Coordinates of C-alpha atoms and ligand atoms in Angstrom, one line a residue:
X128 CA 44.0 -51.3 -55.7
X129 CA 40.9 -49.5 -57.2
X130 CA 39.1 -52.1 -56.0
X131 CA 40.1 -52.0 -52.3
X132 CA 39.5 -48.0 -52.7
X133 CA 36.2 -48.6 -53.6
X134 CA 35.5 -51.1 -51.5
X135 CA 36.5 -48.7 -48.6
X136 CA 34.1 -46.3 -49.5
X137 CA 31.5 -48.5 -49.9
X138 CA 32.1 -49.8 -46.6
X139 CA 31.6 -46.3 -45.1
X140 CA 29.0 -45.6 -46.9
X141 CA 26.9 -48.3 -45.1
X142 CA 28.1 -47.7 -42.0
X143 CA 27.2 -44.6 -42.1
X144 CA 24.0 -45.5 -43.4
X145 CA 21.7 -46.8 -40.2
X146 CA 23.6 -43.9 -38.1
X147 CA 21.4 -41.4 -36.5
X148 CA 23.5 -39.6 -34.1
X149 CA 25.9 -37.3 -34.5
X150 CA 28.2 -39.0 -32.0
X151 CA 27.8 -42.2 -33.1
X152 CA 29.0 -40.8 -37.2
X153 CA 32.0 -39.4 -35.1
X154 CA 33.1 -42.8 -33.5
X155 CA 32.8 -43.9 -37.3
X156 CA 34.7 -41.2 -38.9
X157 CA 37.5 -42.0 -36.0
X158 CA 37.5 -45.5 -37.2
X159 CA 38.8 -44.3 -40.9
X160 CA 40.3 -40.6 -40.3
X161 CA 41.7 -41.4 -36.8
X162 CA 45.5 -40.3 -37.4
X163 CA 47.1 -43.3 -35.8
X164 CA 44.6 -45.9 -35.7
X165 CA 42.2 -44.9 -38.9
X166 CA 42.1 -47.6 -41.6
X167 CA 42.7 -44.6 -44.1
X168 CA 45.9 -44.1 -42.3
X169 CA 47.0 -47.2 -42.5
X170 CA 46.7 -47.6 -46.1
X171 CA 48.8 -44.3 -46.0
X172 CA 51.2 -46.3 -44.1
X173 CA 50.9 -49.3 -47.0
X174 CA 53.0 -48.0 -49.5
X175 CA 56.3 -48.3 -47.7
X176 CA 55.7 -52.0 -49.2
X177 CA 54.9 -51.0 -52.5
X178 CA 57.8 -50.6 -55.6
X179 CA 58.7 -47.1 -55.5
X180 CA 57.3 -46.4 -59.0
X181 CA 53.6 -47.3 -57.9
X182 CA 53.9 -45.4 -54.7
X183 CA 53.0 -42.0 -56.8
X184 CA 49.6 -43.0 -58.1
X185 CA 48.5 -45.0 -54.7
X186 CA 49.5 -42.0 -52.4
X187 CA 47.1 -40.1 -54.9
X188 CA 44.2 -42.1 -54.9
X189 CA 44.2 -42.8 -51.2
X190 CA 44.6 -38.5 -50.6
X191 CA 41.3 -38.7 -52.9
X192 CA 39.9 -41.4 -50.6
X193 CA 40.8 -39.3 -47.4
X194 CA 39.6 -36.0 -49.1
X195 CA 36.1 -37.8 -50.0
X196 CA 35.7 -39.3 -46.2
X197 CA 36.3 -35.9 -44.9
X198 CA 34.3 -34.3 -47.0
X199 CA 31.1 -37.4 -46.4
X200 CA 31.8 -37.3 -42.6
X201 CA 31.4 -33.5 -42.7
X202 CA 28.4 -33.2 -44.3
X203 CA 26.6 -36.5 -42.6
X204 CA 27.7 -34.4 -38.9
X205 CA 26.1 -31.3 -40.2
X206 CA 23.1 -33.4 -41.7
X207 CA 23.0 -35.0 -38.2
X208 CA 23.3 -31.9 -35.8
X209 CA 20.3 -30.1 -38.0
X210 CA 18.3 -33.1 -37.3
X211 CA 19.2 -33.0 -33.3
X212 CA 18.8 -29.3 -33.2
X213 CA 15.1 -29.2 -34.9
X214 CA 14.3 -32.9 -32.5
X215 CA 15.4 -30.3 -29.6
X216 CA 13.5 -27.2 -30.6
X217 CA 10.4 -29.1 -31.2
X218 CA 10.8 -30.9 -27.7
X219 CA 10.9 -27.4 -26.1
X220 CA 8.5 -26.1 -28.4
X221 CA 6.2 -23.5 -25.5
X222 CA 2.5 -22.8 -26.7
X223 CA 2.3 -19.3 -25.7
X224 CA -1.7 -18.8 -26.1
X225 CA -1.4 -21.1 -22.9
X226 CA -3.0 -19.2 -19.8
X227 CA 0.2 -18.4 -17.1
X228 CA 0.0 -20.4 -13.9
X229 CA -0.8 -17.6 -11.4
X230 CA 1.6 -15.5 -9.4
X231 CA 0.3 -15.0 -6.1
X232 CA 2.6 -12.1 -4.6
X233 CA 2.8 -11.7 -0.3
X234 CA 2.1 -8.9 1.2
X235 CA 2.3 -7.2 4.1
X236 CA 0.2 -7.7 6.9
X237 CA -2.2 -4.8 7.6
X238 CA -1.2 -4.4 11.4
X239 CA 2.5 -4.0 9.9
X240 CA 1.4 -1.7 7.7
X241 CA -0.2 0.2 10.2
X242 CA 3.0 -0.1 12.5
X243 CA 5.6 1.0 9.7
X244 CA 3.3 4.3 8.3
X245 CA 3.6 5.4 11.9
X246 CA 6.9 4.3 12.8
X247 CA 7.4 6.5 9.2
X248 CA 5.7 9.7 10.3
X249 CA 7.1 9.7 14.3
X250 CA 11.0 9.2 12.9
X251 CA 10.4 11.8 10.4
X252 CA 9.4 14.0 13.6
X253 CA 13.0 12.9 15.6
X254 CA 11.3 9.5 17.3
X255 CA 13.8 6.3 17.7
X256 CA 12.5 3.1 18.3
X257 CA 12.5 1.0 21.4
X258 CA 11.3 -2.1 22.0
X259 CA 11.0 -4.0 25.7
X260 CA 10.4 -7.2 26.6
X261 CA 6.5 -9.1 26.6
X262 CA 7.2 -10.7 29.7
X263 CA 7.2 -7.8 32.2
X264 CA 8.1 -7.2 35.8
X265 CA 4.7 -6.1 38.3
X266 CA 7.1 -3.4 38.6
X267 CA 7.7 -1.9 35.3
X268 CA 3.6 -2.5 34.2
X269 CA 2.2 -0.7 36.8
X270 CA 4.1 -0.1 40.1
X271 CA 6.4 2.6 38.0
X272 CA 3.1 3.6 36.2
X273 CA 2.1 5.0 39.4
X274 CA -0.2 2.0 39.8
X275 CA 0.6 0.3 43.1
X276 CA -0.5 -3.2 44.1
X277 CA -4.1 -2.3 45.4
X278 CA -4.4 0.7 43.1
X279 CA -8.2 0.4 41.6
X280 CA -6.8 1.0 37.8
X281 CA -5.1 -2.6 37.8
X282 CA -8.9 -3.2 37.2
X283 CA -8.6 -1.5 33.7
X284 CA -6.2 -4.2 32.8
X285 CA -7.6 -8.0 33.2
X286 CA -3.8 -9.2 34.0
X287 CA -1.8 -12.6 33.2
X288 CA 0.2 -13.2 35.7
X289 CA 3.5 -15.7 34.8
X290 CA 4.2 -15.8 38.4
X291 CA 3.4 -13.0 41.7
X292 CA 6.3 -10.8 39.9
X293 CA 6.0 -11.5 36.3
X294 CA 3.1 -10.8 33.7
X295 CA 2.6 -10.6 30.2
X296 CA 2.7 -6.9 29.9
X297 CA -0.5 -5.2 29.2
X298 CA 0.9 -2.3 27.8
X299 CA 4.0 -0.8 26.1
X300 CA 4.0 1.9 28.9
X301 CA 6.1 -0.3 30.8
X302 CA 8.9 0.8 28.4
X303 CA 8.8 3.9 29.0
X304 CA 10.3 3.8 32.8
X305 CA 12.9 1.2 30.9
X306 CA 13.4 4.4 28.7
X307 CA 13.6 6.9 31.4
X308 CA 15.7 5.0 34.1
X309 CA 18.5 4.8 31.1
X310 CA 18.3 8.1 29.5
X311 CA 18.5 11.4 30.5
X312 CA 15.9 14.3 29.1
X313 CA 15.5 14.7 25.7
X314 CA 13.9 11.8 25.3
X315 CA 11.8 11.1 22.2
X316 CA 11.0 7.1 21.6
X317 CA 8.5 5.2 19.8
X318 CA 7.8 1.7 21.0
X319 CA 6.0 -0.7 19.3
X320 CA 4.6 -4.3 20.7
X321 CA 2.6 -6.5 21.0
X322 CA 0.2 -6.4 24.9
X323 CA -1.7 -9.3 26.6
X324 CA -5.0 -8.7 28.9
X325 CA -7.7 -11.3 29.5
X326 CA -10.8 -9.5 26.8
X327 CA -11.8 -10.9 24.0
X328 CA -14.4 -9.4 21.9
X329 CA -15.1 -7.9 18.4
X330 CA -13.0 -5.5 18.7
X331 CA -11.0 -6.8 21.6
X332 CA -8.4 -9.9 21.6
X333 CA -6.3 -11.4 24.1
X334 CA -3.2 -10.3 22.3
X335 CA -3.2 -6.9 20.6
X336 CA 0.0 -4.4 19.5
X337 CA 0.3 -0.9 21.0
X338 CA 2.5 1.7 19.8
X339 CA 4.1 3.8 22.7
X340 CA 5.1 7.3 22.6
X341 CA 6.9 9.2 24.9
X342 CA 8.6 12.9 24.7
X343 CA 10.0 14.4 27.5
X344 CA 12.4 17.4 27.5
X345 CA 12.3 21.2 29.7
X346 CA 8.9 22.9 28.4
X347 CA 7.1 20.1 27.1
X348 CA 3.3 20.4 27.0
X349 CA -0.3 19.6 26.0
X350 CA 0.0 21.9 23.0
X351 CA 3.1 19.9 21.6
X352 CA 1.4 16.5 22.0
X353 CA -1.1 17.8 20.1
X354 CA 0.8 19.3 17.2
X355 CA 2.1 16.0 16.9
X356 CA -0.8 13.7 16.8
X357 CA -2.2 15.9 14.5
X358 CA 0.5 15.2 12.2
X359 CA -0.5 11.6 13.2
X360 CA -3.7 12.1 11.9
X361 CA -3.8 13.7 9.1
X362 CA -1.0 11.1 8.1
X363 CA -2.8 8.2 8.6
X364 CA -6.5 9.5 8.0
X365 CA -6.3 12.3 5.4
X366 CA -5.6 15.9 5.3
X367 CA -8.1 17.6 7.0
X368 CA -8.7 15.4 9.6
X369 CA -8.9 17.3 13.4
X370 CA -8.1 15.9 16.7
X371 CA -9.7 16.1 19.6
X372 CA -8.8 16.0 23.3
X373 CA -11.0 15.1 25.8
X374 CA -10.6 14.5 29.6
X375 CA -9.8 11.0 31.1
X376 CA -8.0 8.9 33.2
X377 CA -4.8 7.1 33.1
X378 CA -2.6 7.0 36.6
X379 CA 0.6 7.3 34.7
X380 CA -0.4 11.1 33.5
X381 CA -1.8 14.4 34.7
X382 CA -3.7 15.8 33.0
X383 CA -5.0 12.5 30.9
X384 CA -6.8 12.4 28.2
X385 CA -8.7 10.4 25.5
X386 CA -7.9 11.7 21.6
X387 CA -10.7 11.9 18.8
X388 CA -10.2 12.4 15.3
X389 CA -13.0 14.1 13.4
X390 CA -14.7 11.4 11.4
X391 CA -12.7 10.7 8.0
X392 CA -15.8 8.7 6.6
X393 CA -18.5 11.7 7.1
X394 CA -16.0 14.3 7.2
X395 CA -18.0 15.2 11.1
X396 CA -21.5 15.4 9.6
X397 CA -22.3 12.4 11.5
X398 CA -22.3 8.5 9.8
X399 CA -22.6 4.7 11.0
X400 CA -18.6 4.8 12.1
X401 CA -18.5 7.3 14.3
X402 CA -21.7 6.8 15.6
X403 CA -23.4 10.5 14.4
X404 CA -21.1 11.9 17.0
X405 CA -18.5 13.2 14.2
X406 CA -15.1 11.9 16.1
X407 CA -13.6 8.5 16.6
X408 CA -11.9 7.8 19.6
X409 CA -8.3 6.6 18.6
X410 CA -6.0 6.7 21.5
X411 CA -5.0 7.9 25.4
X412 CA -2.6 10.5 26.3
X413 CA -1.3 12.9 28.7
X414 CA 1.1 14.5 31.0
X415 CA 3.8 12.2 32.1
X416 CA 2.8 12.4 35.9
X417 CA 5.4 13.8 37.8
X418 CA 5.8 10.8 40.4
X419 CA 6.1 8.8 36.7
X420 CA 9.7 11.1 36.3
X421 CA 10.2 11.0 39.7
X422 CA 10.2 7.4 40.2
X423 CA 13.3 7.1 37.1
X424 CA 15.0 9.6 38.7
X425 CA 13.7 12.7 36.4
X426 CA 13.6 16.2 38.1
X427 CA 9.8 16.9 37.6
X428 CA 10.3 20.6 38.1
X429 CA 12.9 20.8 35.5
X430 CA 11.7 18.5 33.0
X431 CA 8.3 17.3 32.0
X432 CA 6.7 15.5 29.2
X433 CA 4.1 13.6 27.4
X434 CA 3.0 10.3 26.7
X435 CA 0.4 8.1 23.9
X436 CA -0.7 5.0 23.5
X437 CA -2.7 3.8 20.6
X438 CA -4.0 0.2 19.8
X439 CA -2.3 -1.0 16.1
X440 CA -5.3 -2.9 15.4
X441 CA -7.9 -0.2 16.0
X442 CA -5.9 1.6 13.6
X443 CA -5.6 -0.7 11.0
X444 CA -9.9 -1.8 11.2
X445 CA -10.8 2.3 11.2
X446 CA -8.2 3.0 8.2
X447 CA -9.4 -0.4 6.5
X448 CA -12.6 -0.9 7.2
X449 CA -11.9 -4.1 9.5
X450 CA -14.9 -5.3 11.2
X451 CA -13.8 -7.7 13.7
X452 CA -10.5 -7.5 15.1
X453 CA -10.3 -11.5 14.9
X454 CA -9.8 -10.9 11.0
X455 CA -6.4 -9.9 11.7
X456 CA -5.0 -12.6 13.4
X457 CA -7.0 -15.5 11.0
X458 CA -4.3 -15.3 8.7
X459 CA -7.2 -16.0 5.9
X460 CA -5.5 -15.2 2.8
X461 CA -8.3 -13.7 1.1
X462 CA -8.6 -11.0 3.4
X463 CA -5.2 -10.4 4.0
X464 CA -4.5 -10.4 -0.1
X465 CA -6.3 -7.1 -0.2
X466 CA -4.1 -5.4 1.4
X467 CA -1.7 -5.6 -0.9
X468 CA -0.7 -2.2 -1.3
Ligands
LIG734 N1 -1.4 2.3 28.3 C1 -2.7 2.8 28.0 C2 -3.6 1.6 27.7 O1 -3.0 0.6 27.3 C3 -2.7 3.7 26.9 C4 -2.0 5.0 27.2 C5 -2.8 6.0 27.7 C6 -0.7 5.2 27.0 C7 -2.2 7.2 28.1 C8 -0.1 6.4 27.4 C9 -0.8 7.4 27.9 O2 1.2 6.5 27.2 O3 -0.2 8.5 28.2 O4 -4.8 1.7 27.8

């Protein structure tokens, strides 16, 4: 019986011997400790054939078999797992002098930039957005603009026409007689876009974006447009920064005119950006002209109003330095990555 004890042990002892994974020890360890099927078990199970008088000492020596094998099996698994958990670790060992792989983060493009500062500065003056469509009715461009079919200001505006009645619009003014035939006075929108004319230049493409304003309430005048763009300015531009009005011509207002901001670059004194003149021209303006209100059904003698338009682009190249306005639609990375702000 000592014999077949020892040979038992000796027998686990060499399977256990070649094993080198912990999963593999426990199929062994099932093989011998297994409660219904372990060959420790069954020796258990043995002694119902033995005389009663041997049955004492066997039960003991096969309880010191079992106590060994549960002892061995534990320590080989925990010998094992140490192994596994250092093979691991090493695996997923990460040299941390390593240099990072780079993080290149987006940004936003500087003509959305440009669009959100002054979508930013007009809401915090009572402005809501509106947007209108790109493909426009002859109508809504110009006719309601006060600029009729043979009217020499469709000259101002190389046109594409989608069909006799359809164009791409040319400017975001359109929206405001799609504003005004829908709301009644106080009206104060903001309408962004993007505008189509037939130009392409340096500082001129086919496809540009405008921001619209339009304000029209009892009492409205020149002086309040220009309380407002200069909050404009010295938003975008810096404290201290003037504007300017000068006269001009659009057919959609009376009295029209062209806007200057004193020079942020030279401060006025006269530099390569605004030409030694001091101001930079930024945007057109006016009046709302009263056959404009008339034509949406506006009382002109009760109501009037006024009216901007600024090119997005313009802004963006005098606020960032922007030579060419084609740099903002090459999508070249290494410019636009500078604008990360
Ligand atoms: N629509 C004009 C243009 O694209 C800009 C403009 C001038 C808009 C005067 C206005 C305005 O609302 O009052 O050249």
């Amino acid at each position: 019986m000592e014999e077949l004890i020892r040979e038992m042990r000796q027998k686990i002892e060499a399977a256990a011997a070649s094993v080198t994974d912990s999963k593999e020890m426990y199929q062994i360890r099932k093989q011998y400790l297994d409660n219904k099927s372990g060959k420790i078990s069954a020796l258990m199970k043995n002694m119902r054939d033995l005389p009663p008088e041997k049955r004492p000492a066997f039960g003991k020596v096969v309880n010191e078999l079992k106590t060994w094998a549960l002892d061995f099996f534990t320590s080989q698994d925990s010998r094992l797992k140490a192994a596994e958990l250092a093979a691991k670790n090493a695996s997923e060992t990460i040299d941390v002098t390593m240099p990072a792989s780079a993080f290149r983060k987006g940004a936003l493009h500087p003509n959305t930039l440009i669009a959100n500062e002054l979508i930013d500065i007009f809401a915090g003056m009572g402005f809501t957005i509106f947007e209108g469509p790109e493909i426009e009715n002859d109508y809504y461009n110009f006719t309601a603009l006060n600029t009729p079919k043979d009217h020499p200001a469709r000259d101002m505006q190389d046109t594409f026409y989608v069909s006799p009645e359809l164009l791409l619009r040319t400017q975001t003014s359109a929206g405001q007689i799609r504003v005004m035939e829908n709301a009644k006075p106080p009206i104060k929108i903001l309408s962004p876009g993007k505008v189509f004319r037939s130009d392409d230049d340096a500082t001129h493409s086919p496809m540009f974006s405008q921001m619209e304003g339009l304000v029209v309430d009892k009492g409205i005048t020149l002086c309040d447009l220009q309380g407002m763009l200069d909050v404009f300015a010295r938003n975008v531009f810096g404290e201290g920064v003037k504007t300017r009005l000068r006269p001009s011509y659009f057919p959609f207002t009376e009295p029209s005119v062209e806007v200057d901001v004193s020079c942020f670059e030279c401060g006025g004194c006269g530099c390569r950006l605004c030409k030694d003149t001091g101001w930079i021209e930024v945007l057109g303006a006016g009046m709302v002209n009263k056959k404009v209100l008339e034509n949406c059904g506006i009382d002109s003698d009760e109501y009037t109003g006024f009216a901007f338009g600024m090119g997005i682009e313009r802004i963006a190249m005098l606020k960032y330095g922007v030579p060419n306005i084609k740099m903002l639609f090459e999508s070249d990375v290494r410019i636009l990555s500078q604008f990360n702000e």
